[in-house]
XYZ file of C-alpha atoms in Angstrom:
668
model
C -12.933 7.449 -14.508
C -11.002 5.615 -17.191
C -11.269 8.205 -19.964
C -8.097 9.286 -21.777
C -6.615 12.007 -19.582
C -3.442 12.426 -21.626
C -2.673 16.073 -22.382
C 0.852 15.844 -23.716
C 3.684 18.305 -23.235
C 3.294 21.145 -25.669
C 6.464 22.506 -27.289
C 7.094 24.564 -30.403
C 8.994 23.625 -33.513
C 11.134 26.068 -35.581
C 8.063 27.373 -37.371
C 6.275 28.104 -34.098
C 3.747 25.300 -34.514
C 2.620 23.647 -31.303
C 3.244 19.912 -31.011
C 3.244 17.279 -28.294
C 6.543 15.983 -26.947
C 6.114 12.207 -26.890
C 9.677 11.276 -26.120
C 9.653 8.500 -23.518
C 11.770 9.421 -20.503
C 10.341 6.968 -17.972
C 8.673 3.571 -18.037
C 6.252 2.163 -15.470
C 5.148 -1.433 -14.931
C 1.425 -2.162 -14.605
C -0.422 -3.508 -12.793
C 1.431 -2.007 -9.863
C 0.357 -5.060 -7.841
C -0.348 -8.126 -9.963
C -2.261 -11.089 -8.596
C -1.424 -14.654 -9.637
C -3.071 -17.716 -8.093
C -1.907 -21.276 -7.544
C -3.467 -24.252 -9.310
C -2.530 -27.888 -9.692
C -2.882 -28.209 -13.460
C 0.347 -29.220 -15.193
C -1.076 -29.237 -18.718
C 0.343 -26.751 -21.240
C -3.044 -25.010 -21.330
C -3.520 -25.250 -17.568
C -3.448 -21.522 -16.858
C -5.241 -18.302 -17.779
C -4.786 -14.543 -17.405
C -6.260 -12.813 -14.390
C -8.672 -9.882 -14.833
C -7.196 -6.973 -16.778
C -10.179 -4.610 -16.575
C -12.713 -4.073 -13.792
C -15.409 -5.514 -16.081
C -14.047 -8.604 -17.844
C -16.271 -10.997 -19.725
C -17.709 -13.727 -17.460
C -15.600 -16.821 -17.047
C -17.017 -19.575 -19.308
C -18.306 -22.676 -17.504
C -15.544 -25.217 -17.033
C -12.828 -22.755 -17.993
C -10.925 -22.704 -14.689
C -10.394 -26.483 -14.598
C -8.533 -28.498 -17.202
C -9.647 -31.661 -18.970
C -8.305 -33.766 -16.076
C -10.262 -31.830 -13.447
C -7.230 -29.975 -12.091
C -7.519 -26.260 -11.251
C -5.730 -23.972 -13.679
C -3.297 -21.380 -12.420
C -4.199 -17.705 -12.746
C -1.355 -15.770 -14.344
C -0.443 -12.174 -13.614
C 0.545 -10.340 -16.795
C 2.655 -7.186 -16.576
C 2.992 -4.472 -19.223
C 5.303 -1.498 -19.694
C 4.014 2.031 -20.340
C 6.213 4.854 -21.546
C 5.765 8.336 -20.086
C 6.866 11.689 -21.464
C 8.618 14.392 -19.452
C 5.321 15.860 -18.234
C 4.143 12.442 -17.058
C 1.527 11.670 -19.683
C 1.316 8.149 -21.099
C 2.790 7.931 -24.583
C 2.120 4.258 -25.345
C 2.686 0.716 -24.222
C 6.308 -0.301 -24.728
C 6.904 -3.731 -26.269
C 9.671 -5.563 -28.069
C 7.828 -4.845 -31.306
C 9.005 -1.228 -31.040
C 12.125 -0.669 -33.188
C 15.241 -0.105 -31.132
C 13.676 -1.362 -27.875
C 15.232 -4.003 -25.644
C 13.598 -5.318 -22.483
C 14.806 -7.642 -19.724
C 12.395 -8.653 -16.991
C 13.359 -9.519 -13.415
C 11.285 -11.306 -10.767
C 12.259 -12.264 -7.227
C 9.564 -14.159 -5.348
C 9.955 -15.983 -2.058
C 7.947 -17.691 0.670
C 8.827 -16.512 4.189
C 5.794 -17.825 6.077
C 7.527 -20.468 8.188
C 10.235 -18.017 9.283
C 7.777 -15.277 10.279
C 5.457 -14.803 13.242
C 2.169 -16.452 14.125
C -1.041 -14.781 13.165
C -3.269 -14.153 16.177
C -4.790 -10.707 15.546
C -3.842 -7.786 13.312
C -1.244 -5.865 15.276
C -2.636 -2.473 14.292
C -5.999 -2.818 16.088
C -6.585 -2.088 19.789
C -7.621 -5.694 20.406
C -4.018 -6.829 19.905
C -2.956 -4.725 22.902
C -5.336 -6.501 25.257
C -3.171 -8.150 27.954
C -5.117 -11.364 27.313
C -4.292 -11.388 23.586
C -2.036 -14.220 22.523
C 1.444 -12.977 21.581
C 2.675 -13.180 17.998
C 5.547 -15.546 18.664
C 7.837 -16.961 16.002
C 6.644 -19.844 13.927
C 8.973 -22.855 14.227
C 10.766 -21.386 17.258
C 12.989 -24.444 17.725
C 14.621 -23.999 14.314
C 17.776 -21.958 14.896
C 18.751 -21.683 11.232
C 15.972 -19.278 10.303
C 17.146 -19.011 6.705
C 16.374 -22.694 6.203
C 12.694 -21.857 6.711
C 12.688 -19.399 3.801
C 11.903 -20.740 0.338
C 13.836 -18.373 -1.910
C 14.828 -19.291 -5.470
C 16.634 -15.977 -5.905
C 16.125 -13.281 -8.479
C 15.407 -14.558 -11.994
C 15.729 -12.638 -15.253
C 14.283 -13.153 -18.702
C 14.895 -11.382 -21.988
C 11.587 -10.214 -23.392
C 11.659 -12.268 -26.530
C 8.306 -13.931 -27.282
C 7.935 -17.369 -25.736
C 10.683 -17.109 -23.129
C 10.406 -19.098 -19.927
C 12.364 -19.319 -16.625
C 11.265 -21.456 -13.628
C 11.354 -20.206 -10.037
C 13.357 -23.184 -8.833
C 16.170 -23.463 -6.330
C 14.251 -22.763 -3.137
C 14.229 -25.390 -0.396
C 12.437 -25.888 2.908
C 14.579 -26.895 5.893
C 17.247 -27.907 3.408
C 15.282 -31.098 2.744
C 12.457 -30.338 0.306
C 12.689 -28.605 -3.068
C 9.738 -26.227 -3.407
C 9.284 -24.668 -6.883
C 7.380 -21.378 -6.736
C 6.204 -21.237 -10.350
C 7.766 -19.564 -13.354
C 8.046 -16.433 -15.479
C 7.230 -16.316 -19.174
C 6.788 -13.786 -21.932
C 3.828 -13.484 -24.250
C 3.948 -12.785 -27.975
C 4.622 -9.076 -27.314
C 7.321 -9.643 -24.714
C 5.050 -8.800 -21.798
C 5.834 -10.579 -18.540
C 3.614 -13.468 -17.456
C 4.053 -14.759 -13.886
C 2.654 -18.158 -12.911
C 2.672 -19.243 -9.274
C 3.089 -22.660 -7.746
C 0.984 -25.797 -8.053
C -0.701 -25.532 -4.662
C 1.832 -27.787 -2.949
C 1.914 -28.013 0.843
C 3.621 -30.437 3.149
C 5.397 -31.291 6.349
C 8.699 -33.179 6.042
C 8.144 -34.754 9.463
C 4.428 -35.429 8.851
C 3.307 -33.089 11.620
C -0.513 -33.017 11.941
C -2.124 -29.725 10.813
C -3.343 -28.694 14.253
C -3.907 -24.988 13.555
C -5.967 -22.898 11.170
C -3.146 -20.435 10.471
C 0.052 -21.437 12.295
C 1.286 -24.943 11.552
C 4.912 -25.415 12.535
C 6.892 -27.771 10.317
C 4.721 -26.945 7.272
C 5.323 -25.108 4.015
C 3.284 -24.123 0.975
C 4.183 -22.569 -2.386
C 2.456 -19.208 -1.999
C 4.871 -16.341 -2.704
C 5.307 -12.672 -3.563
C 8.022 -10.266 -4.570
C 9.208 -7.390 -6.766
C 8.864 -7.257 -10.538
C 11.486 -5.173 -12.317
C 12.588 -4.458 -15.861
C 15.504 -2.890 -17.652
C 14.532 -1.019 -20.819
C 16.670 0.582 -23.487
C 15.164 2.633 -26.300
C 17.451 3.466 -29.214
C 20.419 2.497 -27.086
C 19.456 4.752 -24.163
C 18.603 3.191 -20.803
C 15.262 4.437 -19.481
C 14.407 4.309 -15.735
C 11.614 1.859 -14.864
C 9.255 2.026 -11.890
C 8.920 -1.538 -10.491
C 5.783 -3.489 -9.606
C 4.956 -6.379 -7.279
C 3.440 -9.802 -7.776
C 1.393 -11.651 -5.170
C 0.720 -15.360 -5.651
C -2.488 -16.174 -3.787
C -4.748 -19.208 -3.254
C -7.251 -20.108 -5.983
C -10.339 -18.018 -6.632
C -13.278 -20.382 -6.229
C -15.815 -17.744 -7.356
C -13.906 -15.887 -10.095
C -16.729 -13.579 -11.235
C -17.703 -12.242 -7.814
C -16.515 -9.198 -5.906
C -16.963 -8.535 -2.225
C -18.554 -5.350 -0.905
C -15.170 -3.899 0.126
C -12.538 -4.962 -2.359
C -8.813 -4.532 -1.949
C -9.019 -1.705 -4.483
C -11.672 0.017 -2.342
C -9.450 -0.310 0.700
C -6.307 1.053 -0.966
C -8.170 3.843 -2.734
C -9.383 4.907 0.710
C -5.821 4.763 2.079
C -4.576 7.160 -0.589
C -7.577 9.463 -0.341
C -6.819 9.621 3.373
C -3.197 10.631 2.736
C -4.187 13.192 0.122
C -2.335 11.333 -2.625
C -5.557 10.663 -4.525
C -8.598 12.957 -4.702
C -12.046 12.095 -3.483
C -14.373 12.030 -6.517
C -15.418 15.537 -7.507
C -18.958 14.321 -8.045
C -20.519 11.172 -6.642
C -21.897 9.053 -9.475
C -24.628 6.522 -8.814
C -23.523 4.295 -11.688
C -19.807 4.453 -10.946
C -19.675 4.613 -7.145
C -22.961 3.505 -5.569
C -24.582 0.864 -7.758
C -21.473 -1.381 -7.660
C -21.645 -1.538 -3.842
C -25.353 -2.385 -3.882
C -24.789 -4.936 -6.638
C -22.115 -6.733 -4.629
C -24.488 -7.186 -1.710
C -26.917 -8.864 -4.112
C -24.380 -10.997 -5.930
C -23.140 -12.564 -2.722
C -26.410 -14.531 -2.968
C -24.469 -17.085 -5.042
C -22.015 -17.888 -2.254
C -23.931 -17.375 1.003
C -27.480 -18.440 1.833
C -28.010 -15.588 4.297
C -27.205 -12.992 1.649
C -29.388 -14.930 -0.805
C -32.429 -14.678 1.480
C -31.977 -10.964 2.232
C -30.306 -9.439 -0.823
C -30.861 -12.128 -3.457
C -33.378 -12.495 -6.259
C -36.876 -11.482 -5.053
C -35.508 -10.884 -1.544
C -36.636 -7.912 0.591
C -33.425 -5.992 -0.198
C -32.873 -7.043 -3.804
C -31.505 -3.696 -4.960
C -31.241 -4.789 -8.594
C -34.969 -5.248 -9.173
C -35.979 -2.678 -11.833
C -38.363 -0.733 -9.593
C -35.953 -0.775 -6.642
C -33.092 0.362 -8.866
C -35.230 3.155 -10.322
C -35.907 4.566 -6.861
C -32.399 4.056 -5.540
C -30.845 5.794 -8.543
C -33.103 8.839 -8.307
C -31.963 11.944 -6.371
C -35.603 13.051 -6.042
C -36.682 14.113 -2.574
C -39.506 11.555 -2.543
C -36.925 8.747 -2.607
C -34.665 10.175 0.068
C -36.002 7.922 2.828
C -35.365 4.839 0.704
C -31.762 5.890 0.257
C -31.413 6.896 3.885
C -32.661 3.556 5.179
C -30.039 1.730 3.131
C -27.324 4.037 4.430
C -28.405 3.822 8.075
C -28.518 0.016 7.872
C -24.730 0.006 7.385
C -22.553 -0.684 10.404
C -21.314 2.234 12.499
C -19.033 1.151 15.355
C -19.952 4.190 17.477
C -23.662 3.401 17.185
C -23.785 -0.381 16.871
C -21.084 -1.671 19.232
C -21.002 -5.491 18.892
C -24.383 -6.041 17.224
C -24.257 -8.521 14.327
C -27.319 -7.058 12.607
C -26.011 -3.991 10.704
C -24.648 -4.515 7.198
C -22.440 -5.989 5.861
C -22.847 -9.368 7.537
C -19.131 -10.080 7.401
C -16.683 -10.819 10.183
C -14.118 -8.186 11.068
C -10.446 -7.979 11.914
C -11.024 -8.667 15.610
C -13.265 -11.704 15.136
C -13.142 -13.973 18.184
C -15.376 -16.457 19.904
C -15.023 -14.680 23.269
C -14.441 -11.946 24.288
C -15.841 -9.764 21.520
C -15.168 -6.153 20.556
C -16.695 -3.802 17.992
C -14.241 -5.215 15.452
C -16.044 -8.554 15.584
C -17.724 -7.359 12.364
C -16.453 -5.224 9.506
C -17.461 -1.866 8.087
C -17.133 -0.379 4.656
C -14.184 1.952 4.111
C -14.469 5.615 5.179
C -14.419 6.619 1.518
C -17.225 4.209 0.688
C -19.159 5.574 3.657
C -18.611 9.138 2.478
C -19.843 8.260 -1.014
C -22.929 6.531 0.364
C -23.701 9.406 2.722
C -23.656 11.895 -0.163
C -25.906 9.534 -2.140
C -28.339 9.157 0.757
C -28.643 12.950 0.913
C -29.341 13.213 -2.810
C -25.973 14.771 -3.637
C -25.052 12.607 -6.603
C -25.089 12.391 -10.375
C -27.792 10.060 -11.662
C -26.696 10.124 -15.305
C -25.668 6.758 -16.772
C -22.092 5.600 -16.270
C -20.433 4.388 -19.455
C -18.764 1.511 -17.635
C -15.438 -0.156 -18.320
C -14.259 -1.969 -21.446
C -14.233 -5.749 -21.393
C -10.672 -5.754 -22.784
C -7.935 -3.407 -21.679
C -6.835 -3.031 -25.320
C -10.156 -1.309 -26.049
C -9.263 1.600 -23.761
C -6.976 4.475 -24.824
C -3.339 4.015 -23.756
C -3.567 6.695 -21.070
C -6.386 4.787 -19.351
C -4.851 1.324 -19.539
C -2.466 1.580 -16.550
C -5.273 2.572 -14.198
C -7.532 -0.182 -15.482
C -4.821 -2.791 -14.960
C -4.068 -1.562 -11.437
C -7.723 -1.597 -10.450
C -8.677 -4.891 -12.104
C -6.024 -6.852 -10.220
C -7.194 -5.476 -6.857
C -10.943 -5.391 -7.501
C -11.073 -9.191 -7.486
C -9.306 -9.430 -4.120
C -11.030 -9.214 -0.751
C -10.561 -6.707 2.027
C -13.051 -8.424 4.294
C -11.830 -9.690 7.631
C -8.057 -9.421 7.795
C -8.142 -12.532 9.941
C -5.774 -12.931 8.206
C -7.442 -12.811 4.757
C -6.968 -14.458 1.379
C -4.496 -12.590 -0.820
C -2.852 -10.168 1.644
C -3.587 -8.969 5.146
C -3.583 -5.939 7.430
C -0.135 -4.359 6.696
C -1.416 -3.504 3.208
C -3.624 -0.737 4.643
C -0.604 1.262 5.832
C 0.574 4.003 3.488
C 4.162 3.399 4.646
C 4.095 0.181 2.587
C 3.906 2.192 -0.635
C 6.295 4.361 -2.613
C 3.234 5.957 -4.243
C -0.414 4.928 -4.682
C -0.682 1.172 -5.326
C 3.101 0.732 -5.803
C 4.855 -1.249 -3.045
C 7.967 0.315 -1.532
C 10.733 -2.194 -2.280
C 13.713 -2.943 -0.071
C 16.989 -2.821 -2.021
C 17.954 -6.218 -3.390
C 20.269 -8.008 -0.976
C 19.439 -5.945 2.107
C 19.072 -8.297 5.094
C 15.682 -8.950 6.635
C 15.586 -7.258 10.065
C 15.235 -9.435 13.159
C 12.399 -8.323 15.458
C 13.062 -10.838 18.219
C 11.157 -13.856 19.444
C 7.849 -11.989 19.655
C 6.464 -9.346 17.333
C 4.609 -6.800 19.454
C 2.299 -4.067 18.162
C 4.931 -1.462 19.044
C 7.625 -3.266 17.053
C 5.281 -3.875 14.132
C 4.228 -0.231 13.878
C 7.620 1.346 14.586
C 9.368 3.454 11.904
C 12.029 0.752 11.602
C 9.445 -2.038 11.662
C 8.118 -4.345 8.949
C 5.537 -1.909 7.508
C 7.996 0.016 5.378
C 10.319 -1.245 2.633
C 9.392 -4.776 1.549
C 11.470 -7.670 0.277
C 10.617 -10.914 -1.530
C 8.001 -12.858 0.418
C 7.234 -10.027 2.818
C 3.560 -9.565 1.896
C 2.591 -13.229 2.032
C 4.601 -14.042 5.180
C 1.751 -12.774 7.363
C -0.684 -15.302 5.894
C -1.692 -18.774 7.042
C 0.641 -21.717 6.567
C -0.414 -23.699 4.732
C -3.174 -21.731 3.001
C -5.420 -24.802 2.752
C -5.961 -25.018 6.516
C -7.226 -21.442 6.605
C -9.491 -22.002 3.618
C -10.924 -25.085 5.318
C -11.789 -22.922 8.320
C -13.235 -20.049 6.287
C -16.912 -20.603 7.050
C -20.063 -18.836 8.214
C -22.094 -18.723 11.402
C -19.259 -19.525 13.812
C -20.506 -19.524 17.381
C -19.639 -20.808 20.826
C -22.056 -22.987 22.735
C -22.917 -20.001 24.917
C -24.353 -18.138 21.922
C -26.627 -20.823 20.527
C -30.388 -20.524 20.555
C -33.334 -19.350 18.447
C -31.464 -16.242 17.260
C -28.506 -18.255 15.956
C -28.076 -18.124 12.162
C -25.790 -20.737 10.572
C -25.402 -18.643 7.385
C -24.206 -15.263 8.617
C -21.948 -13.573 9.527
C -19.298 -14.949 7.220
C -15.614 -14.540 6.375
C -14.693 -14.250 2.666
C -17.545 -15.760 0.634
C -16.625 -13.969 -2.589
C -13.373 -15.953 -2.726
C -14.197 -18.978 -0.557
C -17.929 -19.748 -0.880
C -20.152 -20.865 1.975
C -23.376 -22.065 0.344
C -23.872 -22.616 -3.380
C -26.459 -23.406 -6.032
C -25.658 -26.927 -7.181
C -25.613 -27.803 -10.864
C -28.423 -30.344 -10.397
C -30.643 -27.648 -8.872
C -29.734 -25.183 -11.618
C -30.686 -27.747 -14.252
C -34.064 -28.214 -12.592
C -34.655 -24.452 -12.485
C -33.595 -24.087 -16.116
C -36.078 -26.705 -17.419
C -39.716 -25.589 -17.478
C -40.828 -29.232 -17.604
C -38.858 -30.294 -14.506
C -41.771 -29.845 -12.129
C -44.288 -27.299 -10.922
C -43.412 -23.702 -10.099
C -42.987 -24.540 -6.416
C -40.538 -27.337 -7.262
C -38.427 -25.026 -9.384
C -38.518 -22.293 -6.759
C -37.441 -24.803 -4.108
C -34.549 -25.876 -6.313
C -33.525 -22.253 -6.864
C -33.555 -21.333 -3.179
C -31.808 -24.517 -2.076
C -28.138 -24.029 -1.246
C -25.566 -26.712 -0.489
C -22.612 -26.181 1.830
C -19.590 -25.631 -0.400
C -17.248 -27.387 2.061
C -19.657 -30.304 2.536
C -17.028 -32.674 1.125
C -14.856 -32.259 4.238
C -16.175 -35.150 6.264
C -13.487 -35.698 8.903
C -14.749 -36.057 12.463
C -12.400 -33.372 13.849
C -11.194 -29.993 12.525
C -7.698 -31.485 12.205
C -8.992 -34.309 10.022
C -10.874 -31.862 7.833
C -7.766 -29.698 7.427
C -5.870 -32.774 6.261
C -8.621 -33.519 3.735
C -8.434 -29.961 2.438
C -4.668 -30.107 2.017
C -4.984 -33.319 0.028
C -8.083 -32.501 -2.006
C -8.612 -28.717 -2.339
C -8.725 -28.959 -6.132
C -11.713 -31.333 -5.947
C -13.998 -28.537 -4.756
C -16.445 -26.987 -7.193
C -15.940 -23.605 -8.878
C -18.821 -21.104 -8.859
C -19.459 -20.230 -12.518
C -21.856 -18.008 -14.472
C -24.650 -19.910 -16.222
C -27.551 -18.492 -18.279
C -31.224 -18.868 -17.495
C -32.575 -19.845 -20.887
C -36.294 -20.374 -20.220
C -36.961 -16.702 -20.881
C -39.996 -16.239 -18.628
C -38.335 -13.800 -16.210
C -39.120 -15.955 -13.182
C -35.468 -16.318 -12.261
C -32.290 -14.260 -12.858
C -31.049 -14.086 -16.442
C -27.636 -15.135 -15.165
C -26.980 -17.420 -12.227
C -23.758 -18.490 -10.594
C -23.596 -22.230 -10.157
C -21.171 -24.629 -8.473
C -19.454 -27.001 -10.864
C -19.804 -30.581 -9.565
C -17.198 -31.479 -6.920
C -14.987 -34.439 -7.657
C -15.217 -37.748 -5.782
C -15.464 -38.334 -2.894
C -16.527 -34.741 -2.162
C -19.583 -35.188 -4.378
C -21.027 -37.851 -2.049
C -21.468 -35.658 1.031
C -24.764 -34.463 2.467
C -25.695 -30.988 1.230
C -25.899 -29.642 4.797
C -22.709 -31.233 6.108
C -20.645 -28.613 7.995
C -23.562 -26.160 8.012
C -23.413 -25.459 11.752
C -19.940 -24.505 12.987
C -19.436 -24.302 16.733
C -16.218 -23.444 18.551
C -15.582 -25.246 21.834
C -12.537 -25.215 24.139
C -12.165 -28.982 24.020
C -9.912 -30.290 21.250
C -12.025 -33.390 20.563
C -15.725 -32.983 21.350
C -17.669 -36.110 22.085
C -21.084 -37.099 20.770
C -23.088 -35.530 23.646
C -21.660 -32.105 22.716
C -22.804 -32.521 19.123
C -26.253 -33.591 20.294
C -26.487 -30.573 22.577
C -25.557 -28.272 19.702
C -28.110 -29.928 17.421
C -30.810 -29.479 20.051
C -29.907 -25.831 20.594
C -29.897 -24.970 16.892
C -32.706 -27.197 15.674
C -30.405 -28.729 13.060
C -29.727 -32.373 12.364
C -26.708 -33.698 14.243
C -25.139 -34.739 10.932
C -25.062 -31.066 9.898
C -23.040 -29.981 12.944
C -19.265 -29.489 13.069
C -17.906 -28.914 16.559
C -14.286 -28.433 17.494
C -11.535 -26.176 18.749
C -10.721 -23.456 16.209
C -7.632 -21.568 17.324
C -8.025 -18.787 14.783
C -11.160 -17.520 16.534
C -9.693 -17.991 19.995
C -6.961 -15.321 20.057
C -7.190 -14.659 23.788
C -5.326 -16.568 26.468
C -8.179 -16.657 28.962
C -10.909 -17.828 26.584
C -10.198 -21.557 26.736
């Protein structure tokens, strides 16, 4: 709930009248984890604020690219909230308050090249398989490990409106200057963090041979602590710090996955007892959002579109379906129960791909496969859905969230900011993921709910040896405790573009092809990196009643183009190179209205903005079928065999060695 829960600290004045003590004794930065995203726009208006409530207004068409076609950067904005002695929120603290002085501090870094390879999350049983590839150091031949760290050092900025300090000074291998963005202040002195420009490179021009572990490469992703010093009327007030994560772009900014990063972390803190499980399960607040996310993935994956999309057999948002699903009446119990029992249960389902959600899991591999080949919802989500399936829920309407954080009472604003930043991040397959990866689900990473435990400034980064084993990673003196600049993003792919290029659907080995093969599902992270999209030309046909008969418009609506169709290299390595050079040319999935008004199609659709040349010239189905083979460079007969086995055109088939889904030594 986001209602004002402030109760004040009641004290008495000399006349015995009760009053609230609103003296600020502590300040906290929110969001506790802010999310910025890279973009290549260098125009003064080439950035925008990330979500600041869980229900922001839809992104206007064309908003996330500038007039030159470059992708704008998403900024993370941080605010200060003053708390009284009893902990209640007094107000937001800004430089407009008389007698208040604020200095912001930010220390971001990129430690990817100096860290360890990603093979599998080290906290799952799969990583202990003797056949699992070890997590060896990246760039093992580089003895000066500090030269692999891009660290501009801690930067400070007085909170006067319009201030600006760049994150410059970091270098890669002592040869390449790599700016990591900048810090600014808005008109109220709030902190605004902008990340890098999406730069990636290899000083020695090493080919990008891996999805996640490319030695000799860097990018300008980063993360680190956000601090502030605050004095009020000359008195220094302690400030609880925050963290900023600079992530890859969000190519579908209005979509959420079925298990968001907020869902995951909320479950972590419910599990530790630091946050309570909801006293009463609410359909509108807890259940409908999960069902809605299944349906809204129709705009980024054709498999979800067919099953959960408009007019599909599981379109939960249809008025009659929603009426039954939202009713606790006994006559609708079987409807609810069938939805609940369709969700994946590892103990029941083993390695079956059929239960929901149709998303890959942390242990995704070509062969061998374990139950973690596919993901589940969080235990807390499962508990909420179980109560709902049994009829133990509140069906009264949920008021929802404000579109602007300023429209909420001050006591509710910190929670809204914390949730909004995380709700638009994925906790799908940590393989390794988009924004952050598997360490984030460990409570030891946090000083309190949602607030990263920071390592004291200047403390050295521990050395865990040439190989990071599960035992070392999970040890009390391991890397899952106090964090330093760059420590969250170091686990991610380097560079991020190669992972995004490999983030597809329907991966299979030749051994698994046949009539039951589906090129659309399962999938990795479609809410951030789309798989199949409604093209603008098809949307325009649907949105014009005179553009053809009803069957023509329906065909246009159901048609989906492969989002990564513009990657036309003949090998995975060539396609990774194309992605590094042209990631900003990809389309952005944007909300568009259906204006015909006849109710035949959704009132709002999400549509791909046209890709830029040459990506706009590719076949719609290019890269539809994705097959992993041991050979590094498959020849034409292999592609023909795959086409025959799947019934697809050979031009739609991409075949190659994908190391990220081959984490076992004996699977080649």
